[in-house]
Every structure is written in C-alpha cells, then in structure tokens.
PDB file of C-alpha atoms and ligand atoms in Angstrom:
ATOM      1  CA  MET A  93     -19.318  14.429  14.166  1.00 50.00           C
ATOM      2  CA  ASN A  94     -21.496  11.320  13.559  1.00 57.00           C
ATOM      3  CA  ASN A  95     -23.541   9.955  16.446  1.00 64.00           C
ATOM      4  CA  ASN A  96     -20.757  11.200  18.688  1.00 83.00           C
ATOM      5  CA  LEU A  97     -18.209   9.006  16.934  1.00 93.00           C
ATOM      6  CA  LYS A  98     -15.045  10.866  16.099  1.00 97.00           C
ATOM      7  CA  CYS A  99     -13.378  10.182  12.751  1.00 98.00           C
ATOM      8  CA  THR A 100      -9.800  11.168  11.956  1.00 98.00           C
ATOM      9  CA  ALA A 101      -8.158  11.059   8.548  1.00 98.00           C
ATOM     10  CA  VAL A 102      -4.511   9.955   8.588  1.00 98.00           C
ATOM     11  CA  LEU A 103      -3.254  11.363   5.320  1.00 98.00           C
ATOM     12  CA  LEU A 104       0.061   9.945   4.104  1.00 98.00           C
ATOM     13  CA  ALA A 105       2.474  12.185   2.257  1.00 98.00           C
ATOM     14  CA  ALA A 106       5.879  11.086   3.520  1.00 98.00           C
ATOM     15  CA  GLY A 107       6.963   9.011   0.526  1.00 97.00           C
ATOM     16  CA  LYS A 108       9.831   9.915  -1.779  1.00 96.00           C
ATOM     17  CA  GLY A 109       8.040   8.903  -4.982  1.00 95.00           C
ATOM     18  CA  SER A 110      10.986   7.017  -6.444  1.00 96.00           C
ATOM     19  CA  ARG A 111       8.917   5.551  -9.308  1.00 97.00           C
ATOM     20  CA  MET A 112       7.879   9.029 -10.445  1.00 97.00           C
ATOM     21  CA  ASN A 113      11.445  10.037 -11.341  1.00 95.00           C
ATOM     22  CA  SER A 114      10.750  13.696 -10.681  1.00 95.00           C
ATOM     23  CA  ASP A 115      12.714  16.393  -8.832  1.00 93.00           C
ATOM     24  CA  VAL A 116       9.522  17.426  -7.052  1.00 95.00           C
ATOM     25  CA  TYR A 117       8.009  14.762  -4.758  1.00 96.00           C
ATOM     26  CA  LYS A 118       4.853  13.473  -6.463  1.00 97.00           C
ATOM     27  CA  GLN A 119       2.441  14.636  -3.714  1.00 98.00           C
ATOM     28  CA  PHE A 120       3.454  18.214  -4.591  1.00 98.00           C
ATOM     29  CA  LEU A 121       3.358  17.924  -8.383  1.00 97.00           C
ATOM     30  CA  LEU A 122       0.719  20.186  -9.897  1.00 97.00           C
ATOM     31  CA  ILE A 123      -2.354  18.819 -11.651  1.00 96.00           C
ATOM     32  CA  ASN A 124      -4.680  21.497 -12.969  1.00 94.00           C
ATOM     33  CA  GLN A 125      -2.473  24.025 -11.146  1.00 95.00           C
ATOM     34  CA  LYS A 126      -2.982  22.540  -7.701  1.00 97.00           C
ATOM     35  CA  PRO A 127      -0.709  20.114  -5.828  1.00 98.00           C
ATOM     36  CA  VAL A 128      -1.738  16.428  -5.868  1.00 98.00           C
ATOM     37  CA  LEU A 129      -2.057  16.561  -2.071  1.00 98.00           C
ATOM     38  CA  TYR A 130      -4.577  19.435  -2.257  1.00 98.00           C
ATOM     39  CA  TYR A 131      -7.310  17.216  -3.724  1.00 98.00           C
ATOM     40  CA  SER A 132      -7.522  14.630  -0.933  1.00 98.00           C
ATOM     41  CA  LEU A 133      -7.148  17.358   1.707  1.00 98.00           C
ATOM     42  CA  GLN A 134     -10.084  19.155   0.093  1.00 98.00           C
ATOM     43  CA  CYS A 135     -12.222  15.979   0.133  1.00 98.00           C
ATOM     44  CA  PHE A 136     -11.595  15.320   3.849  1.00 98.00           C
ATOM     45  CA  GLU A 137     -11.926  19.010   4.741  1.00 98.00           C
ATOM     46  CA  THR A 138     -15.384  19.213   3.174  1.00 98.00           C
ATOM     47  CA  SER A 139     -16.672  15.817   4.364  1.00 98.00           C
ATOM     48  CA  SER A 140     -19.171  15.972   7.216  1.00 97.00           C
ATOM     49  CA  LEU A 141     -17.882  12.567   8.389  1.00 98.00           C
ATOM     50  CA  ILE A 142     -14.355  13.756   9.116  1.00 98.00           C
ATOM     51  CA  ASP A 143     -13.547  15.660  12.299  1.00 98.00           C
ATOM     52  CA  ASP A 144      -9.826  16.191  11.902  1.00 98.00           C
ATOM     53  CA  ILE A 145      -6.859  15.349   9.704  1.00 98.00           C
ATOM     54  CA  VAL A 146      -3.417  14.146  10.796  1.00 98.00           C
ATOM     55  CA  LEU A 147      -1.028  14.856   7.943  1.00 98.00           C
ATOM     56  CA  VAL A 148       2.098  12.691   7.823  1.00 98.00           C
ATOM     57  CA  THR A 149       4.946  13.979   5.720  1.00 98.00           C
ATOM     58  CA  GLY A 150       8.738  14.030   5.435  1.00 97.00           C
ATOM     59  CA  LYS A 151      10.687  16.157   7.921  1.00 96.00           C
ATOM     60  CA  ASP A 152      11.865  18.261   4.980  1.00 96.00           C
ATOM     61  CA  MET A 153       8.320  18.651   3.596  1.00 97.00           C
ATOM     62  CA  ILE A 154       6.548  20.011   6.680  1.00 97.00           C
ATOM     63  CA  GLU A 155       6.914  23.641   5.615  1.00 97.00           C
ATOM     64  CA  GLN A 156       5.610  22.877   2.151  1.00 97.00           C
ATOM     65  CA  CYS A 157       2.538  21.221   3.711  1.00 98.00           C
ATOM     66  CA  GLN A 158       1.996  24.221   5.987  1.00 98.00           C
ATOM     67  CA  ARG A 159       2.043  26.490   2.943  1.00 98.00           C
ATOM     68  CA  ILE A 160      -0.636  24.395   1.207  1.00 98.00           C
ATOM     69  CA  ILE A 161      -2.821  24.462   4.338  1.00 98.00           C
ATOM     70  CA  GLU A 162      -2.499  28.240   4.570  1.00 98.00           C
ATOM     71  CA  GLU A 163      -3.004  28.902   0.888  1.00 98.00           C
ATOM     72  CA  TYR A 164      -6.216  26.846   0.648  1.00 98.00           C
ATOM     73  CA  GLN A 165      -7.351  27.660   4.190  1.00 98.00           C
ATOM     74  CA  PHE A 166      -7.808  24.106   5.403  1.00 98.00           C
ATOM     75  CA  THR A 167      -9.081  24.166   8.979  1.00 98.00           C
ATOM     76  CA  LYS A 168      -9.247  20.485   9.959  1.00 98.00           C
ATOM     77  CA  VAL A 169      -5.527  19.635  10.023  1.00 98.00           C
ATOM     78  CA  SER A 170      -4.863  19.030  13.721  1.00 98.00           C
ATOM     79  CA  ALA A 171      -1.239  17.882  13.348  1.00 98.00           C
ATOM     80  CA  ILE A 172       1.542  17.629  10.774  1.00 98.00           C
ATOM     81  CA  VAL A 173       3.943  14.898  11.826  1.00 98.00           C
ATOM     82  CA  PRO A 174       7.121  13.455  10.302  1.00 98.00           C
ATOM     83  CA  GLY A 175       6.704   9.998   8.768  1.00 98.00           C
ATOM     84  CA  GLY A 176       9.039   7.018   8.754  1.00 97.00           C
ATOM     85  CA  LYS A 177      11.066   4.863   6.395  1.00 97.00           C
ATOM     86  CA  GLU A 178       8.284   2.567   5.172  1.00 97.00           C
ATOM     87  CA  ARG A 179       4.617   3.341   4.603  1.00 97.00           C
ATOM     88  CA  TYR A 180       3.636   1.332   7.717  1.00 97.00           C
ATOM     89  CA  ASP A 181       6.112   3.394   9.785  1.00 97.00           C
ATOM     90  CA  SER A 182       4.402   6.576   8.579  1.00 98.00           C
ATOM     91  CA  VAL A 183       0.962   5.126   9.368  1.00 98.00           C
ATOM     92  CA  TYR A 184       2.115   4.178  12.872  1.00 98.00           C
ATOM     93  CA  LYS A 185       3.429   7.683  13.533  1.00 98.00           C
ATOM     94  CA  GLY A 186       0.140   9.121  12.286  1.00 98.00           C
ATOM     95  CA  LEU A 187      -1.838   6.774  14.549  1.00 98.00           C
ATOM     96  CA  LEU A 188       0.211   7.810  17.586  1.00 98.00           C
ATOM     97  CA  SER A 189      -0.612  11.457  16.832  1.00 98.00           C
ATOM     98  CA  CYS A 190      -4.401  10.937  16.753  1.00 98.00           C
ATOM     99  CA  LYS A 191      -6.253  12.355  19.754  1.00 96.00           C
ATOM    100  CA  ASP A 192      -9.198  10.470  21.333  1.00 95.00           C
ATOM    101  CA  THR A 193     -10.634   9.190  18.099  1.00 98.00           C
ATOM    102  CA  ASP A 194     -12.981   6.300  17.269  1.00 98.00           C
ATOM    103  CA  TYR A 195     -12.274   5.615  13.589  1.00 98.00           C
ATOM    104  CA  VAL A 196      -9.271   6.374  11.385  1.00 98.00           C
ATOM    105  CA  PHE A 197      -9.451   6.839   7.627  1.00 98.00           C
ATOM    106  CA  ILE A 198      -5.930   5.991   6.435  1.00 98.00           C
ATOM    107  CA  HIS A 199      -5.443   7.464   2.974  1.00 98.00           C
ATOM    108  CA  ASP A 200      -2.618   7.828   0.447  1.00 98.00           C
ATOM    109  CA  GLY A 201      -1.970  11.503  -0.259  1.00 98.00           C
ATOM    110  CA  ALA A 202      -1.024  10.277  -3.728  1.00 98.00           C
ATOM    111  CA  ARG A 203      -4.716   9.385  -4.424  1.00 98.00           C
ATOM    112  CA  PRO A 204      -6.344  12.703  -5.320  1.00 98.00           C
ATOM    113  CA  PHE A 205      -9.696  11.319  -6.498  1.00 98.00           C
ATOM    114  CA  VAL A 206     -11.207  10.024  -3.273  1.00 98.00           C
ATOM    115  CA  THR A 207     -14.825  11.246  -2.994  1.00 98.00           C
ATOM    116  CA  HIS A 208     -17.453  11.872  -0.324  1.00 98.00           C
ATOM    117  CA  ASP A 209     -19.390   8.849  -1.624  1.00 98.00           C
ATOM    118  CA  ILE A 210     -16.363   6.599  -1.090  1.00 98.00           C
ATOM    119  CA  LEU A 211     -15.948   7.965   2.450  1.00 98.00           C
ATOM    120  CA  LYS A 212     -19.632   7.264   3.165  1.00 98.00           C
ATOM    121  CA  ARG A 213     -19.396   3.690   1.870  1.00 98.00           C
ATOM    122  CA  CYS A 214     -16.292   3.125   4.005  1.00 98.00           C
ATOM    123  CA  PHE A 215     -18.013   4.486   7.085  1.00 98.00           C
ATOM    124  CA  GLU A 216     -20.971   2.118   6.612  1.00 97.00           C
ATOM    125  CA  ALA A 217     -18.606  -0.819   6.017  1.00 98.00           C
ATOM    126  CA  VAL A 218     -16.292  -0.178   8.959  1.00 98.00           C
ATOM    127  CA  LYS A 219     -19.212  -0.245  11.385  1.00 97.00           C
ATOM    128  CA  LEU A 220     -19.681  -3.981  10.616  1.00 98.00           C
ATOM    129  CA  THR A 221     -16.421  -5.322  12.080  1.00 98.00           C
ATOM    130  CA  GLY A 222     -14.134  -2.350  12.693  1.00 98.00           C
ATOM    131  CA  ALA A 223     -12.038  -2.948   9.574  1.00 98.00           C
ATOM    132  CA  CYS A 224     -12.648  -2.104   5.944  1.00 98.00           C
ATOM    133  CA  VAL A 225     -10.655  -1.449   2.796  1.00 98.00           C
ATOM    134  CA  THR A 226     -11.632   0.293  -0.402  1.00 98.00           C
ATOM    135  CA  GLY A 227     -11.307  -1.712  -3.586  1.00 98.00           C
ATOM    136  CA  ILE A 228     -12.696  -2.314  -7.047  1.00 97.00           C
ATOM    137  CA  PRO A 229     -13.301  -5.575  -8.910  1.00 95.00           C
ATOM    138  CA  SER A 230     -10.345  -6.391 -11.145  1.00 95.00           C
ATOM    139  CA  LYS A 231     -11.025  -5.731 -14.830  1.00 94.00           C
ATOM    140  CA  ASP A 232      -8.192  -8.053 -15.807  1.00 94.00           C
ATOM    141  CA  THR A 233      -7.648 -11.710 -15.151  1.00 95.00           C
ATOM    142  CA  VAL A 234      -5.064 -12.167 -12.414  1.00 96.00           C
ATOM    143  CA  LYS A 235      -2.609 -15.069 -12.296  1.00 97.00           C
ATOM    144  CA  LEU A 236      -0.392 -16.267  -9.484  1.00 97.00           C
ATOM    145  CA  SER A 237       3.113 -17.340 -10.502  1.00 98.00           C
ATOM    146  CA  ASP A 238       5.762 -19.604  -9.029  1.00 97.00           C
ATOM    147  CA  GLU A 239       9.370 -18.534  -8.396  1.00 97.00           C
ATOM    148  CA  GLU A 240      10.397 -19.586 -11.932  1.00 97.00           C
ATOM    149  CA  GLY A 241       7.798 -17.391 -13.617  1.00 97.00           C
ATOM    150  CA  PHE A 242       5.314 -20.152 -14.528  1.00 98.00           C
ATOM    151  CA  VAL A 243       1.601 -19.782 -13.936  1.00 98.00           C
ATOM    152  CA  LYS A 244       0.614 -21.564 -10.742  1.00 97.00           C
ATOM    153  CA  ASP A 245      -3.033 -20.641 -10.389  1.00 97.00           C
ATOM    154  CA  THR A 246      -5.802 -18.403 -11.727  1.00 97.00           C
ATOM    155  CA  PRO A 247      -8.170 -17.133  -9.045  1.00 96.00           C
ATOM    156  CA  ASP A 248     -11.821 -16.635 -10.021  1.00 94.00           C
ATOM    157  CA  ARG A 249     -11.937 -13.031 -11.271  1.00 91.00           C
ATOM    158  CA  ARG A 250     -15.214 -12.403  -9.463  1.00 90.00           C
ATOM    159  CA  ASN A 251     -13.264 -12.719  -6.218  1.00 94.00           C
ATOM    160  CA  VAL A 252     -10.300 -10.556  -7.240  1.00 97.00           C
ATOM    161  CA  TRP A 253     -10.265  -6.962  -5.992  1.00 97.00           C
ATOM    162  CA  ILE A 254      -7.763  -4.211  -6.666  1.00 97.00           C
ATOM    163  CA  ILE A 255      -7.134  -2.498  -3.354  1.00 98.00           C
ATOM    164  CA  GLN A 256      -7.122   1.262  -2.881  1.00 98.00           C
ATOM    165  CA  THR A 257      -7.387   3.620   0.056  1.00 98.00           C
ATOM    166  CA  PRO A 258      -9.034   4.832   2.289  1.00 98.00           C
ATOM    167  CA  GLN A 259      -8.626   1.865   4.589  1.00 98.00           C
ATOM    168  CA  VAL A 260     -10.753   2.531   7.638  1.00 98.00           C
ATOM    169  CA  PHE A 261     -10.492   0.986  11.087  1.00 98.00           C
ATOM    170  CA  SER A 262     -11.578   1.226  14.652  1.00 98.00           C
ATOM    171  CA  TYR A 263      -8.747   3.211  16.233  1.00 98.00           C
ATOM    172  CA  PRO A 264      -7.863   0.781  19.056  1.00 98.00           C
ATOM    173  CA  LEU A 265      -8.034  -2.213  16.674  1.00 98.00           C
ATOM    174  CA  ILE A 266      -5.552  -0.822  14.121  1.00 98.00           C
ATOM    175  CA  THR A 267      -3.260   0.753  16.710  1.00 98.00           C
ATOM    176  CA  ASN A 268      -2.946  -2.464  18.690  1.00 98.00           C
ATOM    177  CA  ALA A 269      -2.453  -4.469  15.484  1.00 98.00           C
ATOM    178  CA  HIS A 270       0.368  -2.119  14.424  1.00 97.00           C
ATOM    179  CA  LYS A 271       2.024  -2.506  17.859  1.00 97.00           C
ATOM    180  CA  LYS A 272       1.796  -6.291  17.607  1.00 97.00           C
ATOM    181  CA  ILE A 273       3.164  -6.542  14.049  1.00 97.00           C
ATOM    182  CA  ARG A 274       6.152  -4.417  15.036  1.00 94.00           C
ATOM    183  CA  GLU A 275       7.003  -7.087  17.611  1.00 94.00           C
ATOM    184  CA  GLU A 276       6.286 -10.009  15.287  1.00 93.00           C
ATOM    185  CA  GLY A 277       7.898  -8.683  12.072  1.00 93.00           C
ATOM    186  CA  THR A 278       6.770  -6.468   9.225  1.00 93.00           C
ATOM    187  CA  GLU A 279       8.132  -8.576   6.343  1.00 93.00           C
ATOM    188  CA  GLY A 280       6.065  -8.099   3.164  1.00 94.00           C
ATOM    189  CA  ILE A 281       3.512  -5.678   4.629  1.00 96.00           C
ATOM    190  CA  THR A 282       2.095  -3.450   1.865  1.00 93.00           C
ATOM    191  CA  ASP A 283      -1.165  -2.195   3.336  1.00 94.00           C
ATOM    192  CA  ASP A 284      -2.959  -1.791   6.630  1.00 96.00           C
ATOM    193  CA  ALA A 285      -5.521  -4.514   6.089  1.00 96.00           C
ATOM    194  CA  MET A 286      -2.661  -7.064   5.870  1.00 97.00           C
ATOM    195  CA  ILE A 287      -1.707  -6.137   9.412  1.00 97.00           C
ATOM    196  CA  ILE A 288      -5.244  -6.856  10.628  1.00 98.00           C
ATOM    197  CA  GLU A 289      -5.259 -10.118   8.638  1.00 97.00           C
ATOM    198  CA  ARG A 290      -1.946 -11.255  10.163  1.00 96.00           C
ATOM    199  CA  VAL A 291      -2.418 -10.451  13.821  1.00 97.00           C
ATOM    200  CA  THR A 292      -6.194 -10.557  14.400  1.00 97.00           C
ATOM    201  CA  ASP A 293      -9.208 -12.699  13.487  1.00 98.00           C
ATOM    202  CA  VAL A 294     -11.275  -9.650  12.571  1.00 98.00           C
ATOM    203  CA  PRO A 295     -12.854  -9.941   9.103  1.00 98.00           C
ATOM    204  CA  VAL A 296     -11.993  -7.028   6.803  1.00 98.00           C
ATOM    205  CA  LYS A 297     -14.974  -5.772   4.781  1.00 98.00           C
ATOM    206  CA  LEU A 298     -14.490  -4.526   1.213  1.00 98.00           C
ATOM    207  CA  ALA A 299     -16.056  -1.159   0.378  1.00 98.00           C
ATOM    208  CA  GLU A 300     -16.511  -0.040  -3.217  1.00 98.00           C
ATOM    209  CA  GLY A 301     -13.954   2.530  -4.361  1.00 98.00           C
ATOM    210  CA  SER A 302     -13.861   3.806  -7.922  1.00 98.00           C
ATOM    211  CA  TYR A 303     -11.867   3.224 -11.084  1.00 96.00           C
ATOM    212  CA  GLU A 304     -10.826   6.887 -10.912  1.00 97.00           C
ATOM    213  CA  ASN A 305      -9.405   6.589  -7.388  1.00 98.00           C
ATOM    214  CA  ILE A 306      -5.941   5.941  -8.828  1.00 98.00           C
ATOM    215  CA  LYS A 307      -2.640   6.318  -7.051  1.00 98.00           C
ATOM    216  CA  ILE A 308      -0.256   8.705  -8.755  1.00 98.00           C
ATOM    217  CA  THR A 309       2.761   6.429  -9.070  1.00 98.00           C
ATOM    218  CA  THR A 310       4.528   6.772 -12.442  1.00 97.00           C
ATOM    219  CA  PRO A 311       4.754   9.734 -14.879  1.00 96.00           C
ATOM    220  CA  GLU A 312       1.868   8.601 -17.121  1.00 96.00           C
ATOM    221  CA  ASP A 313      -0.478   8.781 -14.104  1.00 97.00           C
ATOM    222  CA  ILE A 314      -0.151  12.572 -14.205  1.00 96.00           C
ATOM    223  CA  ALA A 315      -1.619  12.644 -17.723  1.00 96.00           C
ATOM    224  CA  VAL A 316      -4.451  10.347 -16.621  1.00 97.00           C
ATOM    225  CA  ALA A 317      -5.155  12.575 -13.599  1.00 97.00           C
ATOM    226  CA  GLU A 318      -5.247  15.716 -15.793  1.00 96.00           C
ATOM    227  CA  ALA A 319      -7.723  13.973 -18.089  1.00 95.00           C
ATOM    228  CA  PHE A 320      -9.979  13.025 -15.139  1.00 95.00           C
ATOM    229  CA  LEU A 321      -9.917  16.636 -13.893  1.00 94.00           C
ATOM    230  CA  LYS A 322     -10.760  18.001 -17.337  1.00 91.00           C
ATOM    231  CA  ARG A 323     -13.787  15.698 -17.498  1.00 87.00           C
ATOM    232  CA  LEU A 324     -14.918  16.799 -14.019  1.00 83.00           C
ATOM    233  CA  ASP A 325     -14.590  20.445 -15.137  1.00 80.00           C
ATOM    234  CA  GLN A 326     -16.866  19.779 -18.110  1.00 81.00           C
ATOM    235  CA  ASN A 327     -19.648  18.266 -15.990  1.00 73.00           C
TER     236      ASN A 327
HETATM  237  N1  LIG B 410       4.195   6.998   2.103  1.00 96.21           N
HETATM  238  C1  LIG B 410       4.515   7.522   3.355  1.00 96.21           C
HETATM  239  N2  LIG B 410       5.667   7.133   3.980  1.00 96.21           N
HETATM  240  C2  LIG B 410       6.512   6.260   3.396  1.00 96.21           C
HETATM  241  C3  LIG B 410       6.199   5.710   2.131  1.00 96.21           C
HETATM  242  C4  LIG B 410       5.019   6.104   1.509  1.00 96.21           C
HETATM  243  O1  LIG B 410       3.747   8.339   3.888  1.00 96.21           O
HETATM  244  N3  LIG B 410       7.640   5.927   4.022  1.00 96.21           N
HETATM  245  C5  LIG B 410       2.974   7.447   1.423  1.00 96.21           C
HETATM  246  C6  LIG B 410       3.233   8.131   0.085  1.00 96.21           C
HETATM  247  O2  LIG B 410       3.513   9.523   0.280  1.00 96.21           O
HETATM  248  C7  LIG B 410       1.948   7.880  -0.671  1.00 96.21           C
HETATM  249  C8  LIG B 410       1.416   6.571  -0.067  1.00 96.21           C
HETATM  250  O3  LIG B 410       2.165   6.342   1.129  1.00 96.21           O
HETATM  251  O4  LIG B 410       0.983   8.880  -0.471  1.00 96.21           O
HETATM  252  C9  LIG B 410       1.524   5.400  -1.045  1.00 96.21           C
HETATM  253  O5  LIG B 410       2.864   5.089  -1.266  1.00 96.21           O
HETATM  254  P1  LIG B 410       3.592   5.021  -2.677  1.00 96.21           P
HETATM  255  O6  LIG B 410       2.665   5.234  -3.791  1.00 96.21           O
HETATM  256  O7  LIG B 410       4.477   3.821  -2.672  1.00 96.21           O
HETATM  257  O8  LIG B 410       4.506   6.367  -2.612  1.00 96.21           O
HETATM  258  P2  LIG B 410       6.065   6.499  -2.514  1.00 96.21           P
HETATM  259  O9  LIG B 410       6.612   5.527  -1.536  1.00 96.21           O
HETATM  260  O10 LIG B 410       6.323   7.944  -2.298  1.00 96.21           O
HETATM  261  O11 LIG B 410       6.522   6.132  -4.004  1.00 96.21           O
HETATM  262  P3  LIG B 410       7.614   5.031  -4.463  1.00 96.21           P
HETATM  263  O12 LIG B 410       7.166   3.724  -3.845  1.00 96.21           O
HETATM  264  O13 LIG B 410       7.546   5.057  -5.952  1.00 96.21           O
HETATM  265  O14 LIG B 410       8.932   5.508  -3.916  1.00 96.21           O
HETATM  266 MG1  LIG B 411       6.386   3.403  -1.844  1.00 96.21          MG
END
C-alpha cells in the first residue's frame, strides 16, 4: 500500500504464442527450470508497490496457472480470469476483474525481466497524468515506409522509443478509455497507451524500462533469456 493508493497488476498470459512455434505456450516454457510466467509473478509478488495481481490466461490454462501459484506460494493473486481473442480483449477482462483499485500495472506475462526499479519509475511517472508506458530509446535508426516499400520519412532517433510493459494507468481512466474504444472501433490497436491516445487528451508519460526487459516472442528469445539469467546468477 502506498499513501493509501491501491495498485493492481494485470498480468497477461492468455496468448497462444503463435510466433514461438512450440507445443507448450511460451508463458509456460522453462527458462532456468522455471516457467517464463514465474519471473514476472515473482517481481510483482515481492514489490512493496503492488497490492494484488489479476492473472489473465486462457480458459484451458487456468489450472496450469493455479499450479504455478501453489508451487511457488504466490499470495497476491486475487483472481485468475479467462482472457479474450486479442490482447486488448484480455486487458479489458482483467480490468473488469480488478476490485476498488487506483492504479493498474498492465504487464505482458511474456516479459520475465521486469524489475522493482522499473515498477518504481512507472509509479512516479503515472502520478503526473494518470498514464505512463515503459520504453527505451531505440538503438537503431527507424524509418517509416509507404505502401510500396519506399522510405517515406526518418524520425529523429532521439525521439524514437521502443515500447515495453508495464503500462500503468489510473484505473478509471484506462477502464473508461477501453469502454469507449470498444464502441468506436479497435482497428490497429497494439498497446494500451494507443487507446488513451485515441480516445482521450491525456498525455502519456514515458518511463525508462531496460534493454533486458524483452518480450519472449520467437525461439531465439529463449536463448537470450537464458543468457540474461546466467549473468544474473553470476552477480
Ligand atoms: N496476450 C493475452 N491475450 C491475447 C493475446 C496476447 O493475454 N489474446 C498476452 C500474451 O500472453 C503475452 C502478451 O499479451 O503475455 C503479449 O502478447 P504477444 O507477445 O503477442 O503474445 P502472443 O499473442 O501469445 O504471441 P503471438 O502474437 O506470437 O501469437
Ligand atoms: Mg500476439
């Protein structure tokens, strides 16, 4: 509890991981003998900022999640709820399952390397306007293309950020924005900040993430994650 403000993590694990090409859904793949999902659960569980965790997963994955919670004795998971077809459907279901909360930390269960420092930076940032996203400055030059595959524009790299999660919002702000976008159309929505950008005038603050806060997406990410864990073990 922070100054009587309640913070809930909405942890997303309802995806099918099609780009991973694995029989086991990627949130349950083992890295250093623990499931990918364990690592973000552990970070939220041990963070003094977080009061409870709403875990969103597939209908057919609820039991598997319960087993992880029991095995590692996580105590903050207040609900396990079935997700939806798209990521924003899963987020919406998670939001509707939050109880009397002030801020929500929406996080991809496929990002095991979120840290307490990132959560703290997000919490400071979200207090400014009620909306913040984690990101890191792009290391590469980014170009915008036209429909024919020709370069149209090159934005100044200093203003280009690669977006990660957590994305943290005032609960009423993000819940109302989700309700509104469902009426107006969800075409092209890939993250939660986009919903705030489309249906509100609220500025979204960027909070610094980390280059290690990767999303496990394709098979080579597993090798990268193992390497990160090995380095952490050595320190
Ligand atoms: N997610 C979710 N519900 C969905 C889709 C995605 O909860 N309908 C979650 C995933 O479990 C993941 C996070 O959102 O933790 C980021 O999504 P992504 O990396 O795209 O995961 P998947 O959709 O599972 O993978 P893919 O796009 O390769 O199928
Ligand atoms: Mg996906």
